[in-house]
Short mmCIF file of C-alpha atoms in Angstrom, two decimals:
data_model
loop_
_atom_site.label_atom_id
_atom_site.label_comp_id
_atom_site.label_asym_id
_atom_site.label_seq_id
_atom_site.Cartn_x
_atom_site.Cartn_y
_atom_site.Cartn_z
CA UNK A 10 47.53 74.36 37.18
CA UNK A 11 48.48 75.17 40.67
CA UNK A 12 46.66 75.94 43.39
CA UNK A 13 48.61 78.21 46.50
CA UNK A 14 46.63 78.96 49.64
CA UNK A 15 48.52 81.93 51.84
CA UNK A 16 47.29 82.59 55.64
CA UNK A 17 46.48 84.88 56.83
CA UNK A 18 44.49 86.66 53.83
CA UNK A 19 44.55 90.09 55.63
CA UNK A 20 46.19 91.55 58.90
CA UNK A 21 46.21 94.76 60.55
CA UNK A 22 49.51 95.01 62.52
CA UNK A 23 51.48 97.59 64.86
CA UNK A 24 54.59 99.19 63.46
CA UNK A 25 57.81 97.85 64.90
CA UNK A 26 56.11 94.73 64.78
CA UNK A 27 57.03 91.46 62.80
CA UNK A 28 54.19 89.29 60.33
CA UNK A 29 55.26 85.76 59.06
CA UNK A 30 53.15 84.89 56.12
CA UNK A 31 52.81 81.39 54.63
CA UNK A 32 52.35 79.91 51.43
CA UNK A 33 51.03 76.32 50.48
CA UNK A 34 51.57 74.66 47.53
CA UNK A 35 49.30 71.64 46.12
CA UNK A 36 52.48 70.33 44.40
CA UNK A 37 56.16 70.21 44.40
CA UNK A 38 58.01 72.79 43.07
CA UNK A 39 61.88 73.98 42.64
CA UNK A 40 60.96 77.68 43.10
CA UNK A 41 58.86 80.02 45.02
CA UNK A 42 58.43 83.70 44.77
CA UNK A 43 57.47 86.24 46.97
CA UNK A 44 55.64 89.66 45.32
CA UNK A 45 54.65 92.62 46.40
CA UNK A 46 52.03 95.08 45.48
CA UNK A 47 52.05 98.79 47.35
CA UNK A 48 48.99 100.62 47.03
CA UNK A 49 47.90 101.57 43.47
CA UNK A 50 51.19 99.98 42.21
CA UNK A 51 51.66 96.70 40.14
CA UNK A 52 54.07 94.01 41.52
CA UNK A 53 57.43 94.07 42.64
CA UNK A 54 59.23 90.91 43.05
CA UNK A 55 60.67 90.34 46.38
CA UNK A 56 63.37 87.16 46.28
CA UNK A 57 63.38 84.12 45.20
CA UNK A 58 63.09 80.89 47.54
CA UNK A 59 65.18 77.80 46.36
CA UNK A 60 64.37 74.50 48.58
CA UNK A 61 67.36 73.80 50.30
CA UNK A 62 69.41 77.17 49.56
CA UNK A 63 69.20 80.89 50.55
CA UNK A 64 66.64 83.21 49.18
CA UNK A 65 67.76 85.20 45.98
CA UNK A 66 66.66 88.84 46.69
CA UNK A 67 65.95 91.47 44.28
CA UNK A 68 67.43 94.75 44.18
CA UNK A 69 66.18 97.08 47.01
CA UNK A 70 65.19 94.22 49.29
CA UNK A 71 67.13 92.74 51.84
CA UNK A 72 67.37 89.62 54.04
CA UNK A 73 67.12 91.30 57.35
CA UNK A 74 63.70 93.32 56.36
CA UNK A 75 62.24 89.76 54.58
CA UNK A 76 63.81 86.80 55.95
CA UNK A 77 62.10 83.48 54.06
CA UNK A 78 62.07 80.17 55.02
CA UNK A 79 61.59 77.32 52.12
CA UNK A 80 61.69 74.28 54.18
CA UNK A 81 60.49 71.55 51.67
CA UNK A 82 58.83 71.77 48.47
CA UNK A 83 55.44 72.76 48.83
CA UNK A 84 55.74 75.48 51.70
CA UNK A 85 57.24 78.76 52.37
CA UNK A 86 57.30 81.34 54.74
CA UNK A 87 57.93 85.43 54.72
CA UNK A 88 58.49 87.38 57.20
CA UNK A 89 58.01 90.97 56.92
CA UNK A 90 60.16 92.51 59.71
CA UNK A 91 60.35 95.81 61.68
CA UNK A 92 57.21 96.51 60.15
CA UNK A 93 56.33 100.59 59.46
CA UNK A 94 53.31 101.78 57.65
CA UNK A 95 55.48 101.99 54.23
CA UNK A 96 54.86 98.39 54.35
CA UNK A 97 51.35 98.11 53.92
CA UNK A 98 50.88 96.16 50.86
CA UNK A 99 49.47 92.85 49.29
CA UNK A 100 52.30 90.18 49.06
CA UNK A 101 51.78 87.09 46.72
CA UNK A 102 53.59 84.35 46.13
CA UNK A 103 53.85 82.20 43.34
CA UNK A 104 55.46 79.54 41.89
CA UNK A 105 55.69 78.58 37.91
CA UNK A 106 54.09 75.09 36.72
CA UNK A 107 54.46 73.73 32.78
CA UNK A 108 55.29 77.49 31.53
CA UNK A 109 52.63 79.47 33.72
CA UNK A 110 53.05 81.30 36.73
CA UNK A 111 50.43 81.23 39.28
CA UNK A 112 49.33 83.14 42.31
CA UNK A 113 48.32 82.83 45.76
CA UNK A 114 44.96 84.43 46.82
CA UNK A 115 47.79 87.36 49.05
CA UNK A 116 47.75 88.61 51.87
CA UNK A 117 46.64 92.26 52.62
CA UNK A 118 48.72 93.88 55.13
CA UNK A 119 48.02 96.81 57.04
CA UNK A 120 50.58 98.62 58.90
CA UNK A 121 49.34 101.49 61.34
CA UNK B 25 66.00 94.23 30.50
CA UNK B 26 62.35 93.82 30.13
CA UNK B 27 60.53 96.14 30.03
CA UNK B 28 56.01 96.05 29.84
CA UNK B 29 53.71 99.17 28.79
CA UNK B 30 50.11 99.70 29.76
CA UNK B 31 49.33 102.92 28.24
CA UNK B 32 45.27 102.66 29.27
CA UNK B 33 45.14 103.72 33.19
CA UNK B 34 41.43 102.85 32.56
CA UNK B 35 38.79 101.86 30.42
CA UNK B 36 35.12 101.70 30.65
CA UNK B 37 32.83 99.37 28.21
CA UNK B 38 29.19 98.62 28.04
CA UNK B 39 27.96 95.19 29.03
CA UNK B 40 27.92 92.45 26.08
CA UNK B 41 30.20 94.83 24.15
CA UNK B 42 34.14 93.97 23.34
CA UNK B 43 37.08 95.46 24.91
CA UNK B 44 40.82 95.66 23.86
CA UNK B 45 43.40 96.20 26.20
CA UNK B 46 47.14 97.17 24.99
CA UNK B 47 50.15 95.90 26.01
CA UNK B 48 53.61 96.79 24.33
CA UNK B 49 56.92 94.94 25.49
CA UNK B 50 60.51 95.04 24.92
CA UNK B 51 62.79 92.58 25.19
CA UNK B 52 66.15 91.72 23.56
CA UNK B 53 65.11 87.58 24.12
CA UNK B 54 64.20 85.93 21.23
CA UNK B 55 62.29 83.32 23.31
CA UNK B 56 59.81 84.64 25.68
CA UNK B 57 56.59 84.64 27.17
CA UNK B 58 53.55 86.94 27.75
CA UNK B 59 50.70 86.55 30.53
CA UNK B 60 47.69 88.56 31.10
CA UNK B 61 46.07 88.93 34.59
CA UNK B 62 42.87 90.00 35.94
CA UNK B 63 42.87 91.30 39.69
CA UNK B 64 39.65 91.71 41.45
CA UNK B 65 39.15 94.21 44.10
CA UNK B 66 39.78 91.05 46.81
CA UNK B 67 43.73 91.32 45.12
CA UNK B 68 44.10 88.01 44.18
CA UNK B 69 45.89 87.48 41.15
CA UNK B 70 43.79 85.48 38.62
CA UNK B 71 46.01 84.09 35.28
CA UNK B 72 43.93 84.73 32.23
CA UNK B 73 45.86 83.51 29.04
CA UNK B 74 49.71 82.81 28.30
CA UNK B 75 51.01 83.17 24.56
CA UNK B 76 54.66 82.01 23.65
CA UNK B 77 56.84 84.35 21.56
CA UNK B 78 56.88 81.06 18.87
CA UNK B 79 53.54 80.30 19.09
CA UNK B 80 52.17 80.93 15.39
CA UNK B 81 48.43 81.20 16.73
CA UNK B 82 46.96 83.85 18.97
CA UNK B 83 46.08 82.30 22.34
CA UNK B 84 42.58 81.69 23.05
CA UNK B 85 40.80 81.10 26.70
CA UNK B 86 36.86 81.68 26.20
CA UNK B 87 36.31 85.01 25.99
CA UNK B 88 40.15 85.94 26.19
CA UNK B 89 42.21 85.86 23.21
CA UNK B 90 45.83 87.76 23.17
CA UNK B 91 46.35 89.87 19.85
CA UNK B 92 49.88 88.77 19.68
CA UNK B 93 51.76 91.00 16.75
CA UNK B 94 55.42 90.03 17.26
CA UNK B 95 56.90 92.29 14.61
CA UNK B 96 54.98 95.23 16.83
CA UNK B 97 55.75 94.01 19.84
CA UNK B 98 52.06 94.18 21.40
CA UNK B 99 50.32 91.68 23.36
CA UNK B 100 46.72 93.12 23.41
CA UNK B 101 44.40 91.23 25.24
CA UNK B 102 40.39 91.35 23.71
CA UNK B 103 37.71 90.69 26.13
CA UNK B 104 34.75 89.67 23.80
CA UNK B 105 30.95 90.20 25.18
CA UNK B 106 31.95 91.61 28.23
CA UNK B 107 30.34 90.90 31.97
CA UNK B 108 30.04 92.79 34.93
CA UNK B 109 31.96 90.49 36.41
CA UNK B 110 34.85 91.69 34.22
CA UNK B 111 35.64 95.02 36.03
CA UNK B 112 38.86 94.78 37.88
CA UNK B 113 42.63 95.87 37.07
CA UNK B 114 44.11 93.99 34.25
CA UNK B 115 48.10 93.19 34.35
CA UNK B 116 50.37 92.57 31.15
CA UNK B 117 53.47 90.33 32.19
CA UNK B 118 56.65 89.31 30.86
CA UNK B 119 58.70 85.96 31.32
CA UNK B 120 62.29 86.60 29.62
CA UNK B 121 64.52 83.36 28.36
CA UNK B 122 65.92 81.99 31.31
CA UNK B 123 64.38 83.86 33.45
CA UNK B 124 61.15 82.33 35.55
CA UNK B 125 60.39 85.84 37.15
CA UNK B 126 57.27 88.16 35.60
CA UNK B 127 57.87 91.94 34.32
CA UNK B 128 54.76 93.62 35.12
CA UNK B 129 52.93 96.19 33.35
CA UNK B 130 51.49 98.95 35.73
CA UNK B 131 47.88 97.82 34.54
CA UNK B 132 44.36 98.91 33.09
CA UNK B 133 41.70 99.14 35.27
CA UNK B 134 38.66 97.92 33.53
CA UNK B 135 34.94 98.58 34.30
CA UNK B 136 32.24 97.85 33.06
CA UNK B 137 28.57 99.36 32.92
CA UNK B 138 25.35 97.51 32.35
#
């Protein structure tokens, strides 16, 4: 198994304002990935963070909104930028070990 | 493209009784993998059981076992002598062939009753 710690669990922030979240691993891993889950919704994957390369991002997102950081192979970073109530959500990341994905405990964001 | 259904938005269950949550999935993969979740009102996302498109046995995790019928395409997970601790939203995901990202059903909120 894996086990992921994020900080911070929860923050209430100001729109226009920028939120860097982080995510520990307790081993090494090639991939990270960054989820997120809008109110009532299920989870929408964000990008992709490669050590050593640029974040893959998925359809709809966009460097410049999320920039991510994957400086070694335990630890990431995303930024949620520009922030505006629409992006009040729980983001996760997660990383895949022997054939199952696991997640971090997220991190509730509130956007006012 | 993968694609998960949840047709339960919710489902209620006595205490110490079983529950069966549905999952349906499409996929054009022949190799593949499905994951159930459980996610608690705190929104962490807690990995429950993993069955492998060739895996001849259903999966088994306590009181989780995944009703895998391949031919059907259905990935039901059965809850057996549920708790109260059980009541949170339940997620059906997808891993593809190739792929190490998760197709996510939109989930079944569970609760139970004592």
């Amino acid at each position: 198994s894996a086990v992921i710690s994020q900080k911070p669990s929860r923050d209430i922030c100001q729109r226009g304002t920028s939120l860097t979240i982080q995510c520990q691993v307790d081993s090494q891993v090639t991939m990270m990935f960054w989820y997120r889950q809008q109110p009532g919704q299920s989870l929408t994957l964000i990008a992709t963070a490669n050590q050593g390369s640029e974040a893959t991002y998925e359809s709809g997102f966009v460097i410049d909104k999320f920039p991510i950081s994957r400086p070694n192979l335990t630890f990431s970073t995303l930024t949620v930028s520009n922030m505006s109530p629409e992006d009040s959500s729980i983001y996760l990341c997660s990383v895949h070990v022997r054939g199952t994905q696991y997640f971090g405990p997220g991190t509730r964001l509130l956007v006012l | 493209a993968q694609k998960i259904t949840q047709t339960q938005p919710g489902m209620f269950v006595q205490e110490k009784e079983a529950v069966t949550l549905d999952c349906t999935y499409d996929t054009s993969d022949q190799s593949y993998g499905l994951f159930w979740y459980k996610q608690p009102s705190s929104g962490e996302m807690i990995f429950l059981i993993y069955q492998g498109s060739y895996d001849e046995q259903n999966a088994t995790e306590g009181r989780y076992s995944l009703n895998f019928q391949k031919a059907r395409k259905s990935a039901n997970l059965v809850i057996s002598a549920s708790q109260l601790g059980d009541s949170a939203m339940y997620f059906c995901a997808m891993r593809g062939s190739g792929y190490s990202t998760l197709t996510f059903g939109k989930g079944t909120m569970l609760l139970v009753s004592p």
